[in-house]
C-alpha cells in the first residue's frame, strides 16, 4: 500500500485516497472545436509510462483535495507531490 | 508419560510439569507445554505423519521450523484451520489435528496405489493427458485427488481475529543474535523500535544450538537482552509474530499468534516502518538423493533442534550426510543426548580438523555421498558411495538419516521488497545486494553465517537504521562469542543408480530430479519456466529448503555457472496466513457502520423491514401490518399515495451547496441542460453525464440566490458527484470562484405526497402559501412548518402532488411525529422504498442502477430534450454527438405489459429476439405490480424499442419464455397533471 503525501494532511495510506488517472490527460478546453480524433484520444488513449508518471489522487477519506504526485510506476517511488496545478 | 523413552529426562525448553493431551489422526497422545505438534509426535515415536501430494508416498517430519516441506496438517473443530506446517502448530489441550493428504490414515492410505503408478505420472502428466475435450472437465476431480485441506465448514470458535496498525522508525524482523543486537542498538538510540519474531521465544538459531555468549550460555545472554529491551519504553517486542509480507513504502504485514485462554488470538499488524531490518536468519537446505523422502530422513538442524530445544530423541542411531561444516556440531549435540552416530558422510574431499575436533571416535567419510536411503515407512539404512573412480559402496544401518545441504540466507522478505540478489560462490547461496526500499538485511540473512559475524552485523545495521531514521547512533561493546566457522561446497543432487529411484527436489509437490530433466528436454529453459512446468517450489513451503537444488540442477544440466541464473520470485505470504486475520474485526458494521436518518428508531418501532440503500444508509423497505404479505404492504402504501396521502423519509438524498460568483457556470458545465437562467425560488431537474457521454447522475438544482444553489444527487452517487465536482473546481477550472459544501446529513426531509398532500401540509400550520399559483411545481419556498424553520421543495418522484419538507436534522424527529399525528386524519401512510419503486416505475421515471446502468445516454431514455443545443460545451456533449453520428443500434427505454397480467418478469431478465437462445437485445430493468393498472407492468431497455411499440418482446427466464407487449414507458398520468396540481 502506497504512502502518499497530502499537502494538507501529511503522509497517509493509499486506502484514504481514490485514484484519479494520469495528470497528463487534460480535457480539451475547446471541446466543441477539436477534431474527433483528438477528442477520442483524450477519452480513450491514456498514457501508460514505465517510470516516472504524474498522476492524480483524491483524498476521499481526508481533506477532499485533489493531489498530483509523481510516482515511478516501476518502483512505486514517489518523488513529488503538490496540491493540484 | 514421564517414562516416555523418546523424551530426555531433563533439558529443553519444555515445561514437564504441564502435560498436554492432544489427538492426531484420531489417536490420543501427550506432550508438554512448549512442544510443537511435530516435537510431541516425535517424542511419541511417531514418524510416519503424512502421505505425499501426488504419489502418496509415506512421509515424515523433515524440519523443525516454518520451512517444513514434509507434513501439512489440518486443525479440526474449534481450532479449524487448513494446511498448517506440523512444525509450527503449538499443542494445546484438546487440540485435534489430522494429516491432509491421506485417507483413511497415513499408515493405511488408499491413494498409496499411486506410488506403484509413479512412472506413469511425470511432470506435466495431468496437463498433457487430460486435454480432451478440455482440462476444466477433469480439474475438479484431479484437484480432489491431489489433496490439500478443504476449507473449514465453519469458522474456528476458539480463535479471535483482529488487525492493528503500528508506525515505527525501525522494524526488526527476527529475534536471533543479529536481530536482538539490531533492536538493542536502534532502541538505545531512542528511535521507536518494533521487534517481531516468529518463534514462541527469542533466540532464533540459539534456541537450537549450544553456544556460549558473553561467558554464559547463549540463552542466558538472550534473556538479558530481552530484559533490556523490555525496559525501554520506545521498544515493542512481540514473539510468535511472523512478518509475512512487505508492500510498497515499507508496509510490513505481521501475523501475531497469541495464545489466549481459551483459544488463540490472531492479530494482523500493518506496520509502517521508516527502516526495516530483515534479520530472518538462514534456512537449511536439503540434499537430494534416492528416497530422500522416507520418514526418519530429516534435516540435520531439525534433529539438533528436537534434541536441544524439545529434549526429544528423534532416533537411536543417526547417519549424517553433509556438504558443509554445520553438521559437525549437530553430531556433537546428538552424542551428548546419547544418540549413536553411525557415521558422518561428507561430500567434500577434505574435512577440516576444526570440524573433527569434538568428534573423537566417530567415523567420518570424506569424499562420499549417501546415494540411496532404505526402508519404506521408516528409514532403516543407507547406501554410502565414494565419489572416487571406484565408487565403492557400502550399506550403513540407521533409524535416523540426517542431511544438510548448506544454508540459504532467508531473503524472502528482502526479495519481496524488490531487493536484488546475487549468487555467492563461497556460500553457494543467493545473498542480498541492493534493496529497492528502506530495507536492510543483517546477520545470516545478509550472508553473515557465523554467530560472531551475525552479532557484529546486527549491531552495525541497528545503528545504521537508527541514524537513517534521524537518531544519533551509538555503538557499544559486543559480547564475546565462541569461535564459529562455516564452509560449504555445493552439491545439488546425487545421481541415483537407477533413474527409477526417486530423488526429490520438492517434497510437498513431489517433484524429482527426473522431472526437471524432462522439463529441460521438452524445451523449458529457465528457472521460471521449469518451476511452472514441474510445479517445483510452488507448494505451501514455497521451496524454502529445496528451491536452490532445482536452480542448481538446471544450471548443472545446462553446463552453466549458477551466477547466470536467478531464483524464482519470493512471494507473500512467507508462511500461510488465515484470511480471518486480514479481515480482523472488520465484519458486519464494526468498521463500516450503517448511516441512519433521525427516524430509524421510529421506523423499526413500526415494524418496518429495513434495507441497506446506497452508500450504507438504512432505509425502510416497507411497513407490513400484522398478517400482511410483503406485496400486500407495498400495494397498500402505493395506493395510499395514488389515492390519499403518504409520507417518506428522503433524507439520504445527496445534497450539496454551491456558493460563489461562478456557481451557475459550474452547473451549466456539469448538467446537460441550462441552469444559469434559474431564478431564486425555483428548481430544475437536471442530468449529469460523464465525458464519455453516458448518464452519470440525475437530481434537482434549486436556486437559493444568484450565487447560491442547492444540488441534490441520487443517494448512492453522492460521494462520486462530490469527487467529480471537486475535480472540476480544483483541476479543470481552478480560476472559478466557487465553494462546494456537502450538506447531506445537515438537512433531512419528509416528502408528503398524494392528492391530499396539500391538506396535510396545511394542517401542520405553515406561513408558506401553498396555493399552486403562488407555489407552483418545481419551485421552493422558505418558511416555518409546524413551528420549525423549513424549506419546502415542490418536486415529485412519484408522479403525485408532493411537498418535500427540509429541516435541520436535529428538528426532523419533531417534524416527522407531527406529520404522522396530523396526517392520521387524512389516512397518511408511511411509505418505504419498495412502494417508491412501484410509484416511479408506473411513471416511467428513471432510477440509477435500474435504467441507468452506465451504458445509456439521455436519448436512449427518450429524454433528448434535456440535451441543450445552445450551450457550446458541457461534460458529455461531444461524446454523445460523436456516438450518435454512427449507425449503432441503441437500446431504448420502453414499457412492457406481460401477456398474462398476473405474470411478473424478474428484474434483470434478458430479452432475446423471439425468445430464442441467442444474443440478447435488451433486459427488464424494473417490474412491479401496478396499483393503477391492477396488473404487472415493467420497464425495459430494448434495441430500437421506440420503433417497436405494440409488438411483442420475449423475456428468457431459465427455460421459460415470457411474452409481453411493448408500450410507452409511462403507465400513469402521462400528461403530468397530478404532480402539477
PDB file of C-alpha atoms in Angstrom, chain B residues 264-410:
ATOM      1  CA  UNK B 264      -5.938 -18.130  20.318  1.00  0.00           C
ATOM      2  CA  UNK B 265      -5.832 -14.545  19.170  1.00  0.00           C
ATOM      3  CA  UNK B 266      -4.684 -13.947  15.595  1.00  0.00           C
ATOM      4  CA  UNK B 267      -3.694 -10.347  15.170  1.00  0.00           C
ATOM      5  CA  UNK B 268      -2.535  -8.969  11.865  1.00  0.00           C
ATOM      6  CA  UNK B 269      -0.285  -5.941  12.243  1.00  0.00           C
ATOM      7  CA  UNK B 270       0.148  -3.432   9.463  1.00  0.00           C
ATOM      8  CA  UNK B 271       3.443  -1.843  10.342  1.00  0.00           C
ATOM      9  CA  UNK B 272       4.644   1.244   8.517  1.00  0.00           C
ATOM     10  CA  UNK B 273       8.365   1.464   9.205  1.00  0.00           C
ATOM     11  CA  UNK B 274      10.827   4.152   8.210  1.00  0.00           C
ATOM     12  CA  UNK B 275      13.520   1.430   8.124  1.00  0.00           C
ATOM     13  CA  UNK B 276      13.091  -2.326   8.153  1.00  0.00           C
ATOM     14  CA  UNK B 277      15.880  -4.612   9.297  1.00  0.00           C
ATOM     15  CA  UNK B 278      15.479  -8.134   7.970  1.00  0.00           C
ATOM     16  CA  UNK B 279      17.297 -10.401  10.421  1.00  0.00           C
ATOM     17  CA  UNK B 280      15.483 -13.552   9.482  1.00  0.00           C
ATOM     18  CA  UNK B 281      18.500 -15.853   9.736  1.00  0.00           C
ATOM     19  CA  UNK B 282      19.102 -18.726   7.403  1.00  0.00           C
ATOM     20  CA  UNK B 283      17.327 -21.882   6.336  1.00  0.00           C
ATOM     21  CA  UNK B 284      18.967 -25.249   5.981  1.00  0.00           C
ATOM     22  CA  UNK B 285      18.704 -26.853   2.555  1.00  0.00           C
ATOM     23  CA  UNK B 286      18.020 -30.458   1.871  1.00  0.00           C
ATOM     24  CA  UNK B 287      20.276 -32.828  -0.029  1.00  0.00           C
ATOM     25  CA  UNK B 288      18.885 -34.708  -2.993  1.00  0.00           C
ATOM     26  CA  UNK B 289      19.428 -38.469  -3.235  1.00  0.00           C
ATOM     27  CA  UNK B 290      17.324 -41.548  -3.915  1.00  0.00           C
ATOM     28  CA  UNK B 291      14.442 -41.958  -1.457  1.00  0.00           C
ATOM     29  CA  UNK B 292      15.446 -38.825   0.430  1.00  0.00           C
ATOM     30  CA  UNK B 293      11.795 -38.519   1.478  1.00  0.00           C
ATOM     31  CA  UNK B 294      11.480 -41.580   3.711  1.00  0.00           C
ATOM     32  CA  UNK B 295      10.162 -40.985   7.237  1.00  0.00           C
ATOM     33  CA  UNK B 296      13.172 -40.667   9.519  1.00  0.00           C
ATOM     34  CA  UNK B 297      15.151 -38.724   6.916  1.00  0.00           C
ATOM     35  CA  UNK B 298      15.347 -35.165   8.195  1.00  0.00           C
ATOM     36  CA  UNK B 299      17.395 -32.003   8.093  1.00  0.00           C
ATOM     37  CA  UNK B 300      20.339 -32.152  10.472  1.00  0.00           C
ATOM     38  CA  UNK B 301      19.424 -28.820  12.062  1.00  0.00           C
ATOM     39  CA  UNK B 302      15.961 -30.229  12.736  1.00  0.00           C
ATOM     40  CA  UNK B 303      17.406 -33.093  14.763  1.00  0.00           C
ATOM     41  CA  UNK B 304      19.581 -30.582  16.634  1.00  0.00           C
ATOM     42  CA  UNK B 305      16.507 -28.523  17.425  1.00  0.00           C
ATOM     43  CA  UNK B 306      14.500 -31.544  18.595  1.00  0.00           C
ATOM     44  CA  UNK B 307      17.331 -32.648  20.880  1.00  0.00           C
ATOM     45  CA  UNK B 308      18.306 -29.250  22.308  1.00  0.00           C
ATOM     46  CA  UNK B 309      15.059 -27.306  22.317  1.00  0.00           C
ATOM     47  CA  UNK B 310      12.467 -30.040  22.857  1.00  0.00           C
ATOM     48  CA  UNK B 311      14.560 -32.734  24.586  1.00  0.00           C
ATOM     49  CA  UNK B 312      13.302 -35.273  22.076  1.00  0.00           C
ATOM     50  CA  UNK B 313      15.244 -38.271  20.813  1.00  0.00           C
ATOM     51  CA  UNK B 314      14.296 -38.454  17.124  1.00  0.00           C
ATOM     52  CA  UNK B 315      16.210 -41.727  16.613  1.00  0.00           C
ATOM     53  CA  UNK B 316      18.664 -44.102  18.283  1.00  0.00           C
ATOM     54  CA  UNK B 317      21.258 -44.363  15.554  1.00  0.00           C
ATOM     55  CA  UNK B 318      21.907 -41.441  13.244  1.00  0.00           C
ATOM     56  CA  UNK B 319      23.737 -41.313   9.951  1.00  0.00           C
ATOM     57  CA  UNK B 320      24.663 -37.777   8.926  1.00  0.00           C
ATOM     58  CA  UNK B 321      25.118 -36.679   5.325  1.00  0.00           C
ATOM     59  CA  UNK B 322      26.502 -33.199   4.712  1.00  0.00           C
ATOM     60  CA  UNK B 323      28.275 -30.918   2.270  1.00  0.00           C
ATOM     61  CA  UNK B 324      29.200 -28.309   4.870  1.00  0.00           C
ATOM     62  CA  UNK B 325      30.645 -27.820   8.315  1.00  0.00           C
ATOM     63  CA  UNK B 326      27.426 -27.129  10.231  1.00  0.00           C
ATOM     64  CA  UNK B 327      26.519 -30.802  10.622  1.00  0.00           C
ATOM     65  CA  UNK B 328      29.515 -31.476  12.890  1.00  0.00           C
ATOM     66  CA  UNK B 329      28.116 -29.523  15.796  1.00  0.00           C
ATOM     67  CA  UNK B 330      24.860 -31.411  15.274  1.00  0.00           C
ATOM     68  CA  UNK B 331      26.735 -34.689  15.677  1.00  0.00           C
ATOM     69  CA  UNK B 332      28.299 -33.443  18.904  1.00  0.00           C
ATOM     70  CA  UNK B 333      24.897 -32.417  20.351  1.00  0.00           C
ATOM     71  CA  UNK B 334      23.316 -35.733  19.369  1.00  0.00           C
ATOM     72  CA  UNK B 335      26.123 -37.677  21.014  1.00  0.00           C
ATOM     73  CA  UNK B 336      25.614 -35.672  24.180  1.00  0.00           C
ATOM     74  CA  UNK B 337      21.992 -36.729  24.112  1.00  0.00           C
ATOM     75  CA  UNK B 338      23.058 -40.372  23.921  1.00  0.00           C
ATOM     76  CA  UNK B 339      22.308 -40.904  20.258  1.00  0.00           C
ATOM     77  CA  UNK B 340      24.719 -43.153  18.456  1.00  0.00           C
ATOM     78  CA  UNK B 341      26.332 -41.594  15.355  1.00  0.00           C
ATOM     79  CA  UNK B 342      26.725 -44.294  12.713  1.00  0.00           C
ATOM     80  CA  UNK B 343      28.984 -42.097  10.563  1.00  0.00           C
ATOM     81  CA  UNK B 344      29.306 -38.664   9.042  1.00  0.00           C
ATOM     82  CA  UNK B 345      29.255 -38.785   5.254  1.00  0.00           C
ATOM     83  CA  UNK B 346      30.766 -35.620   3.831  1.00  0.00           C
ATOM     84  CA  UNK B 347      30.651 -34.936   0.103  1.00  0.00           C
ATOM     85  CA  UNK B 348      33.697 -32.671   0.397  1.00  0.00           C
ATOM     86  CA  UNK B 349      37.072 -34.318  -0.292  1.00  0.00           C
ATOM     87  CA  UNK B 350      38.643 -32.757   2.778  1.00  0.00           C
ATOM     88  CA  UNK B 351      37.243 -32.255   6.229  1.00  0.00           C
ATOM     89  CA  UNK B 352      38.976 -29.668   8.378  1.00  0.00           C
ATOM     90  CA  UNK B 353      40.475 -30.575  11.717  1.00  0.00           C
ATOM     91  CA  UNK B 354      38.378 -27.956  13.495  1.00  0.00           C
ATOM     92  CA  UNK B 355      35.253 -29.779  12.404  1.00  0.00           C
ATOM     93  CA  UNK B 356      36.563 -33.101  13.640  1.00  0.00           C
ATOM     94  CA  UNK B 357      37.775 -31.811  16.983  1.00  0.00           C
ATOM     95  CA  UNK B 358      34.776 -32.725  19.191  1.00  0.00           C
ATOM     96  CA  UNK B 359      34.021 -35.952  17.475  1.00  0.00           C
ATOM     97  CA  UNK B 360      36.506 -38.470  18.743  1.00  0.00           C
ATOM     98  CA  UNK B 361      35.783 -41.962  17.696  1.00  0.00           C
ATOM     99  CA  UNK B 362      33.233 -41.159  15.076  1.00  0.00           C
ATOM    100  CA  UNK B 363      33.696 -42.465  11.592  1.00  0.00           C
ATOM    101  CA  UNK B 364      33.965 -39.599   9.106  1.00  0.00           C
ATOM    102  CA  UNK B 365      33.753 -40.486   5.436  1.00  0.00           C
ATOM    103  CA  UNK B 366      35.029 -37.580   3.331  1.00  0.00           C
ATOM    104  CA  UNK B 367      34.512 -37.573  -0.426  1.00  0.00           C
ATOM    105  CA  UNK B 368      31.438 -39.779  -0.024  1.00  0.00           C
ATOM    106  CA  UNK B 369      27.720 -39.393  -0.532  1.00  0.00           C
ATOM    107  CA  UNK B 370      24.550 -41.137   0.519  1.00  0.00           C
ATOM    108  CA  UNK B 371      23.242 -42.468  -2.761  1.00  0.00           C
ATOM    109  CA  UNK B 372      20.093 -44.129  -1.502  1.00  0.00           C
ATOM    110  CA  UNK B 373      18.012 -44.386   1.643  1.00  0.00           C
ATOM    111  CA  UNK B 374      16.476 -47.727   2.559  1.00  0.00           C
ATOM    112  CA  UNK B 375      13.258 -48.574   4.351  1.00  0.00           C
ATOM    113  CA  UNK B 376       9.706 -47.716   3.426  1.00  0.00           C
ATOM    114  CA  UNK B 377       7.656 -46.442   6.341  1.00  0.00           C
ATOM    115  CA  UNK B 378      10.776 -45.589   8.297  1.00  0.00           C
ATOM    116  CA  UNK B 379      14.370 -45.353   7.176  1.00  0.00           C
ATOM    117  CA  UNK B 380      16.473 -48.368   8.250  1.00  0.00           C
ATOM    118  CA  UNK B 381      19.748 -47.714   6.488  1.00  0.00           C
ATOM    119  CA  UNK B 382      21.500 -46.094   3.576  1.00  0.00           C
ATOM    120  CA  UNK B 383      23.901 -46.882   0.772  1.00  0.00           C
ATOM    121  CA  UNK B 384      27.039 -44.755   1.020  1.00  0.00           C
ATOM    122  CA  UNK B 385      29.150 -44.374  -2.128  1.00  0.00           C
ATOM    123  CA  UNK B 386      32.623 -42.980  -2.574  1.00  0.00           C
ATOM    124  CA  UNK B 387      32.889 -40.166  -5.104  1.00  0.00           C
ATOM    125  CA  UNK B 388      36.089 -41.700  -6.458  1.00  0.00           C
ATOM    126  CA  UNK B 389      36.579 -43.623  -9.714  1.00  0.00           C
ATOM    127  CA  UNK B 390      35.910 -46.887  -7.946  1.00  0.00           C
ATOM    128  CA  UNK B 391      32.645 -45.599  -6.491  1.00  0.00           C
ATOM    129  CA  UNK B 392      32.815 -48.180  -3.714  1.00  0.00           C
ATOM    130  CA  UNK B 393      29.506 -48.701  -1.985  1.00  0.00           C
ATOM    131  CA  UNK B 394      28.548 -49.958   1.427  1.00  0.00           C
ATOM    132  CA  UNK B 395      25.380 -50.108   3.464  1.00  0.00           C
ATOM    133  CA  UNK B 396      25.156 -48.442   6.865  1.00  0.00           C
ATOM    134  CA  UNK B 397      22.219 -49.140   9.194  1.00  0.00           C
ATOM    135  CA  UNK B 398      20.453 -46.288  10.980  1.00  0.00           C
ATOM    136  CA  UNK B 399      16.971 -45.246  12.084  1.00  0.00           C
ATOM    137  CA  UNK B 400      17.624 -41.550  11.557  1.00  0.00           C
ATOM    138  CA  UNK B 401      19.221 -40.160   8.414  1.00  0.00           C
ATOM    139  CA  UNK B 402      20.196 -36.510   8.697  1.00  0.00           C
ATOM    140  CA  UNK B 403      21.168 -34.355   5.773  1.00  0.00           C
ATOM    141  CA  UNK B 404      22.458 -30.837   5.371  1.00  0.00           C
ATOM    142  CA  UNK B 405      22.846 -29.159   2.018  1.00  0.00           C
ATOM    143  CA  UNK B 406      24.221 -25.934   3.468  1.00  0.00           C
ATOM    144  CA  UNK B 407      22.364 -22.797   4.415  1.00  0.00           C
ATOM    145  CA  UNK B 408      20.400 -20.189   2.487  1.00  0.00           C
ATOM    146  CA  UNK B 409      20.131 -16.669   3.838  1.00  0.00           C
ATOM    147  CA  UNK B 410      16.368 -16.259   4.417  1.00  0.00           C
TER     148      UNK B 410
END
